[in-house]
mmCIF file of C-alpha atoms in Angstrom:
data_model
loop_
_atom_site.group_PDB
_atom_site.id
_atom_site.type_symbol
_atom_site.label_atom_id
_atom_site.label_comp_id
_atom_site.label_asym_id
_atom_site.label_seq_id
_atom_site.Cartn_x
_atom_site.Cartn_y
_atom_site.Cartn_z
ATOM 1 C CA UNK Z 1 -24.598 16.990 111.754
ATOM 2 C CA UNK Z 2 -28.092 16.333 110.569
ATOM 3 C CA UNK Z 3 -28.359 12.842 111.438
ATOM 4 C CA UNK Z 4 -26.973 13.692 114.781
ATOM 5 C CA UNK Z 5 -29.323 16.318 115.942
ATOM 6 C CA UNK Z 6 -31.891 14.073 114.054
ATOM 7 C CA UNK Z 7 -31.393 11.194 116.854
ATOM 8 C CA UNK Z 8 -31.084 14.204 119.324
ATOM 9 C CA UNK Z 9 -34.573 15.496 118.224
ATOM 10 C CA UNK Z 10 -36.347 11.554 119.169
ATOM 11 C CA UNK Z 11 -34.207 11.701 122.722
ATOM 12 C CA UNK Z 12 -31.385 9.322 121.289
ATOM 13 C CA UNK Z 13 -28.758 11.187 123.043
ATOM 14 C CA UNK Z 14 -25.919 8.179 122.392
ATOM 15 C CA UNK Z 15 -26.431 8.194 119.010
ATOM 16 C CA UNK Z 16 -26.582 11.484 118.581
ATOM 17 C CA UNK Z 17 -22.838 11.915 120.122
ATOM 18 C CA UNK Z 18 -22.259 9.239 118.015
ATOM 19 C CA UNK Z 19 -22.987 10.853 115.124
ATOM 20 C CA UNK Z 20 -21.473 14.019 115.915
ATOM 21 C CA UNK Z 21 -18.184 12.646 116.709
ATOM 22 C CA UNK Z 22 -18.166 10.985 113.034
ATOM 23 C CA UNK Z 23 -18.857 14.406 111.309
ATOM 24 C CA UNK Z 24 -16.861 16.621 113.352
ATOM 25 C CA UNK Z 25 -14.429 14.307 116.019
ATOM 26 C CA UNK Z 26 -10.902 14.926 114.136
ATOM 27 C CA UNK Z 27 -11.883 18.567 113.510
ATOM 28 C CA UNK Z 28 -13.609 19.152 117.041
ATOM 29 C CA UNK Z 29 -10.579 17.155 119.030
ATOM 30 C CA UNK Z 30 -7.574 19.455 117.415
ATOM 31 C CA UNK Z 31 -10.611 22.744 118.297
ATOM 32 C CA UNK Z 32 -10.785 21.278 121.769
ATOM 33 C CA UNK Z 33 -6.756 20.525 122.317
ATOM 34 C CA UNK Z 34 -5.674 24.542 120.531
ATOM 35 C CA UNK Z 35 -8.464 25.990 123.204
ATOM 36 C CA UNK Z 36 -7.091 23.400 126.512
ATOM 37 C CA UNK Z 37 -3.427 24.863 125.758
ATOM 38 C CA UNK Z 38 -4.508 28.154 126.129
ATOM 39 C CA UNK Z 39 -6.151 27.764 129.406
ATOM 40 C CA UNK Z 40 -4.256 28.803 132.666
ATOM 41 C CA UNK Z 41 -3.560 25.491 134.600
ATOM 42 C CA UNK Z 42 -4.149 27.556 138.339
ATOM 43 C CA UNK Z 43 -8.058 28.418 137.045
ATOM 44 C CA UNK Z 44 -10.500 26.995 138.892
ATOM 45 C CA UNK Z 45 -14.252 26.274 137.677
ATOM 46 C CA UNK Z 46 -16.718 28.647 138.250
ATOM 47 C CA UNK Z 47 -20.590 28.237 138.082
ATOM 48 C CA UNK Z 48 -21.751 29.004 134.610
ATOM 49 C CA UNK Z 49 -24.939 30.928 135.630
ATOM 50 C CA UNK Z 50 -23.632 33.194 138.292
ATOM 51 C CA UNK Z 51 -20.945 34.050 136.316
ATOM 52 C CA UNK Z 52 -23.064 35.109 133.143
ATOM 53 C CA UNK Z 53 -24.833 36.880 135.198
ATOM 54 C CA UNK Z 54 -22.825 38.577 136.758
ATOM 55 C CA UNK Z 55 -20.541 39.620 133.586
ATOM 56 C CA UNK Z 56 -23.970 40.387 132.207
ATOM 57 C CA UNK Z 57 -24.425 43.416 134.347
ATOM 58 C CA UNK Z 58 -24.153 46.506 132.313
ATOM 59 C CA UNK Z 59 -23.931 45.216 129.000
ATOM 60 C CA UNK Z 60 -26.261 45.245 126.292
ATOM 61 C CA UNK Z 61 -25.647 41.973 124.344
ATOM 62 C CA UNK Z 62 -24.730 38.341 126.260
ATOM 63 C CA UNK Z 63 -24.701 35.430 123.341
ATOM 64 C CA UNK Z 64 -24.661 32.484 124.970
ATOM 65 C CA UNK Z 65 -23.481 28.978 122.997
ATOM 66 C CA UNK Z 66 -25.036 25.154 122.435
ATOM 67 C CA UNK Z 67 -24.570 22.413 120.586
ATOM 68 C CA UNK Z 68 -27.884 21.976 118.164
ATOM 69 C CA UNK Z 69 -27.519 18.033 118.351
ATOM 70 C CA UNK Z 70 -27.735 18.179 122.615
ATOM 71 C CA UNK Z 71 -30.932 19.679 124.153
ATOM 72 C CA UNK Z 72 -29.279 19.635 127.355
ATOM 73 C CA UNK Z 73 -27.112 22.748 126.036
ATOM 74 C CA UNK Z 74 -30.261 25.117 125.838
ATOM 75 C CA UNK Z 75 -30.792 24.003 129.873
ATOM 76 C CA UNK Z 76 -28.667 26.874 130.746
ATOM 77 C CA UNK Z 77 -30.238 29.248 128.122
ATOM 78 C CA UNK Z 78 -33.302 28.310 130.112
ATOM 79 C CA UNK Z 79 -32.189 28.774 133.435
ATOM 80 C CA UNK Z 80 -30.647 32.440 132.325
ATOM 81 C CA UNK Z 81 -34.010 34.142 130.823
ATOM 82 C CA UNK Z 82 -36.051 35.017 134.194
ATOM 83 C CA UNK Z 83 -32.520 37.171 135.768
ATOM 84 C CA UNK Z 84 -31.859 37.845 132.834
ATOM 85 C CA UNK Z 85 -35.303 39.611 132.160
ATOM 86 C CA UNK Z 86 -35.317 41.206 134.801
ATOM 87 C CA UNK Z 87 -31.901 43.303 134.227
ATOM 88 C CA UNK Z 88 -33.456 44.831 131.467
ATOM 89 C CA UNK Z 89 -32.767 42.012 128.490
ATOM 90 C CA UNK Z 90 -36.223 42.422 126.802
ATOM 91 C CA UNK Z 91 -34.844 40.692 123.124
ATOM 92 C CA UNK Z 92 -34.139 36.959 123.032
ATOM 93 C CA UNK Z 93 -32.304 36.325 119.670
ATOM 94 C CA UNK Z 94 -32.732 32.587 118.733
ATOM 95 C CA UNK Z 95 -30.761 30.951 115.394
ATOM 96 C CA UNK Z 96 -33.004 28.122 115.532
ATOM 97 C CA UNK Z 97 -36.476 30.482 115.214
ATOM 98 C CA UNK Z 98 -38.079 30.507 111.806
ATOM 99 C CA UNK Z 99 -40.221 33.810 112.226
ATOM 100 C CA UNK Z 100 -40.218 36.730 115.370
ATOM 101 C CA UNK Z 101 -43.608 35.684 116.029
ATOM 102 C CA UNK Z 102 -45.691 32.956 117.278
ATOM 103 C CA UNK Z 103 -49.263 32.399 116.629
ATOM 104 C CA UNK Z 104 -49.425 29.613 119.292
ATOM 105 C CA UNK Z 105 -46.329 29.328 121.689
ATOM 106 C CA UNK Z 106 -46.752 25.864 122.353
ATOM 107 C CA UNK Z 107 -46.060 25.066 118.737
ATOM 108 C CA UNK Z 108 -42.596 23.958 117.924
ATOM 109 C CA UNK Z 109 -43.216 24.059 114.341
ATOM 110 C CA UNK Z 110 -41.587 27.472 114.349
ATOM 111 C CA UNK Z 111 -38.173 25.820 115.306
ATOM 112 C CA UNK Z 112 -35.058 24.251 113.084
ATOM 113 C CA UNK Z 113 -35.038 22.041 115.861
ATOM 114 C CA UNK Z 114 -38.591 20.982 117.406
ATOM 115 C CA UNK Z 115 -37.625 18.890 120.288
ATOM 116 C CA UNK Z 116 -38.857 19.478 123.900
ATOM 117 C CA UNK Z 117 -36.310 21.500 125.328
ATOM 118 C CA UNK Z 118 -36.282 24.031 122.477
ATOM 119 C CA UNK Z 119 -40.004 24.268 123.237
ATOM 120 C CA UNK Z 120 -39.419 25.158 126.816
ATOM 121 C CA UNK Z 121 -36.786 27.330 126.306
ATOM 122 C CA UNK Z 122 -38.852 29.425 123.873
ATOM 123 C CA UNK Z 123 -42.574 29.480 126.056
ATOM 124 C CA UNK Z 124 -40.206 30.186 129.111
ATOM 125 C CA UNK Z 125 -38.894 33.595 127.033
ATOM 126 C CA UNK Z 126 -42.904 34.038 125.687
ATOM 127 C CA UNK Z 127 -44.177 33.861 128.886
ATOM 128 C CA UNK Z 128 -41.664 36.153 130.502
ATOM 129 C CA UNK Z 129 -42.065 38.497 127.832
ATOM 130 C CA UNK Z 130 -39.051 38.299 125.431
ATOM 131 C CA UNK Z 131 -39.461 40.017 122.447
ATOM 132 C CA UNK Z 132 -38.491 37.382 119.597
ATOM 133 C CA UNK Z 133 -36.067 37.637 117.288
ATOM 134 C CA UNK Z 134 -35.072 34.847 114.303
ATOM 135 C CA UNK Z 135 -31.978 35.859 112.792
ATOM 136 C CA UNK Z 136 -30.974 32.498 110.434
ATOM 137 C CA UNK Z 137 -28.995 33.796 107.519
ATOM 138 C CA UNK Z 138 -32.076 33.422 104.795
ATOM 139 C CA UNK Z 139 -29.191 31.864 102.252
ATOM 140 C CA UNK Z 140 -25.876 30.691 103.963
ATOM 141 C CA UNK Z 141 -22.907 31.837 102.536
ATOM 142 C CA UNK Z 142 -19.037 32.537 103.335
ATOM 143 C CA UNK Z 143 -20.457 35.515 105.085
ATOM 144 C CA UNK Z 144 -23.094 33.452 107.788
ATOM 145 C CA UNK Z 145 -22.435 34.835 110.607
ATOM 146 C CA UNK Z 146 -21.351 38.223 109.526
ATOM 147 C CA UNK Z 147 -25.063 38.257 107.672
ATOM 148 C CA UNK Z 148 -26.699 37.070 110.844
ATOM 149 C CA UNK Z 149 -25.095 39.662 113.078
ATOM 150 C CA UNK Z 150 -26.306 42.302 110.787
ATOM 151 C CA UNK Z 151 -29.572 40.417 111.135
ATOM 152 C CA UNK Z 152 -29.762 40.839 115.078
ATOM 153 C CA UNK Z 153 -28.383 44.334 114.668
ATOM 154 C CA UNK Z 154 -31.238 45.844 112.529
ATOM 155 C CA UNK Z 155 -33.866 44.238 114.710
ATOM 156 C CA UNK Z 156 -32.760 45.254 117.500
ATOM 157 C CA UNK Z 157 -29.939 48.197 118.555
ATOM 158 C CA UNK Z 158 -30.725 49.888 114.765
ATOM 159 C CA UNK Z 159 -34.493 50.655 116.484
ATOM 160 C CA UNK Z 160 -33.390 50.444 119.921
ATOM 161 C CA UNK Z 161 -29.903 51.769 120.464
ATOM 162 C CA UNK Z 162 -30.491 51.080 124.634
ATOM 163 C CA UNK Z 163 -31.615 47.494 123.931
ATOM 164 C CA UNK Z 164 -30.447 44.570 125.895
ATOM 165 C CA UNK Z 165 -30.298 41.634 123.654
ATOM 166 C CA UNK Z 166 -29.389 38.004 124.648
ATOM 167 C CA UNK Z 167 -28.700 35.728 121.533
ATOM 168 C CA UNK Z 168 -28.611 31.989 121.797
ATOM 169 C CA UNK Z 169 -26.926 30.582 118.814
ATOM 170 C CA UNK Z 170 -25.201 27.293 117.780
ATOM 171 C CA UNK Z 171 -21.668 26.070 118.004
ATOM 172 C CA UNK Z 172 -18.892 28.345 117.306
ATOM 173 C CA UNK Z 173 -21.165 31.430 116.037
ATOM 174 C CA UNK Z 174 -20.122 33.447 118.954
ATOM 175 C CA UNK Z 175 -16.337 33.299 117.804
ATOM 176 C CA UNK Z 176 -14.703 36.381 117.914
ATOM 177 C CA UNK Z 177 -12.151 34.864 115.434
ATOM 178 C CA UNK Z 178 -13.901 34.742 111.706
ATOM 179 C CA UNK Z 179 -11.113 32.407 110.558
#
């Protein structure tokens, strides 16, 4: 996974997938053909952004998904944060961001992953007035993501009960299913 998003990070998108599909293709394939059965062969395709939104409405917390090794998967992140902002989500929780705040927003240095889109994706939330929040699991263990939602929690709804909080996070963190 690191050499992929590696390549991903100097705009070698081929061998990135490359890559990716050598670390994870067996694994990710059986993921992919469990999740296809499931589906309802009579659904039809819907656009991603409209329907966010619109499931959005009334909710506090939205996490929305990428793949750290393709910068194009933070493109919809990006095209979320201004409606998004302005039904209230003030907290933009991002698993790649070292610290909650930014000295200079045009600095990447604060990212796990310091490619261009990641930099537009957070100046975009900056400039519209996201409150930041890095919630990386200081010390991964069996609990990650368990640790991490804890981490999102008490920077967030703990202070703000109200708050509307859109996470962006990386691969299958938003699983319901721990297993």
């Amino acid at each position: 996974q690191d050499l992929s998003t590696a390549y991903s990070n100097f705009g070698e998108v081929q061998k990135s997938k490359y890559f990716d599909l050598q670390s994870t293709g067996v694994k990710y394939k059986q993921r992919l053909i469990q999740h296809l059965a499931h589906l309802d062969p009579v659904q039809k395709p819907v656009d991603a952004k409209a329907e966010i939104i619109r499931q959005a409405s009334g909710r506090n917390l939205v996490i929305i998904n990428e793949a750290h090794h393709l910068p194009q998967t933070r493109k919809l992140t990006i095209e979320l944060l201004e409606t998004m902002r302005s039904m209230g989500f003030e907290y933009l929780a991002l698993e790649a961001l070292k610290t909650d705040s930014l000295v200079n927003p045009a600095d990447t240095n604060n990212l796990t992953y310091p490619e261009p889109v990641s930099g537009i994706l957070l100046r975009t939330a900056v400039k519209l007035g996201y409150k930041l929040v890095s919630y990386e699991a200081k010390y991964t263990s069996e609990n990650r993501d368990l640790d991490q939602a804890n981490t999102i929690w008490s920077k967030t709804f703990a202070k703000d009960p109200a708050a509307k909080v859109l996470v962006h996070c990386g691969y299958s963190h938003l699983s319901e299913n721990m297993n």
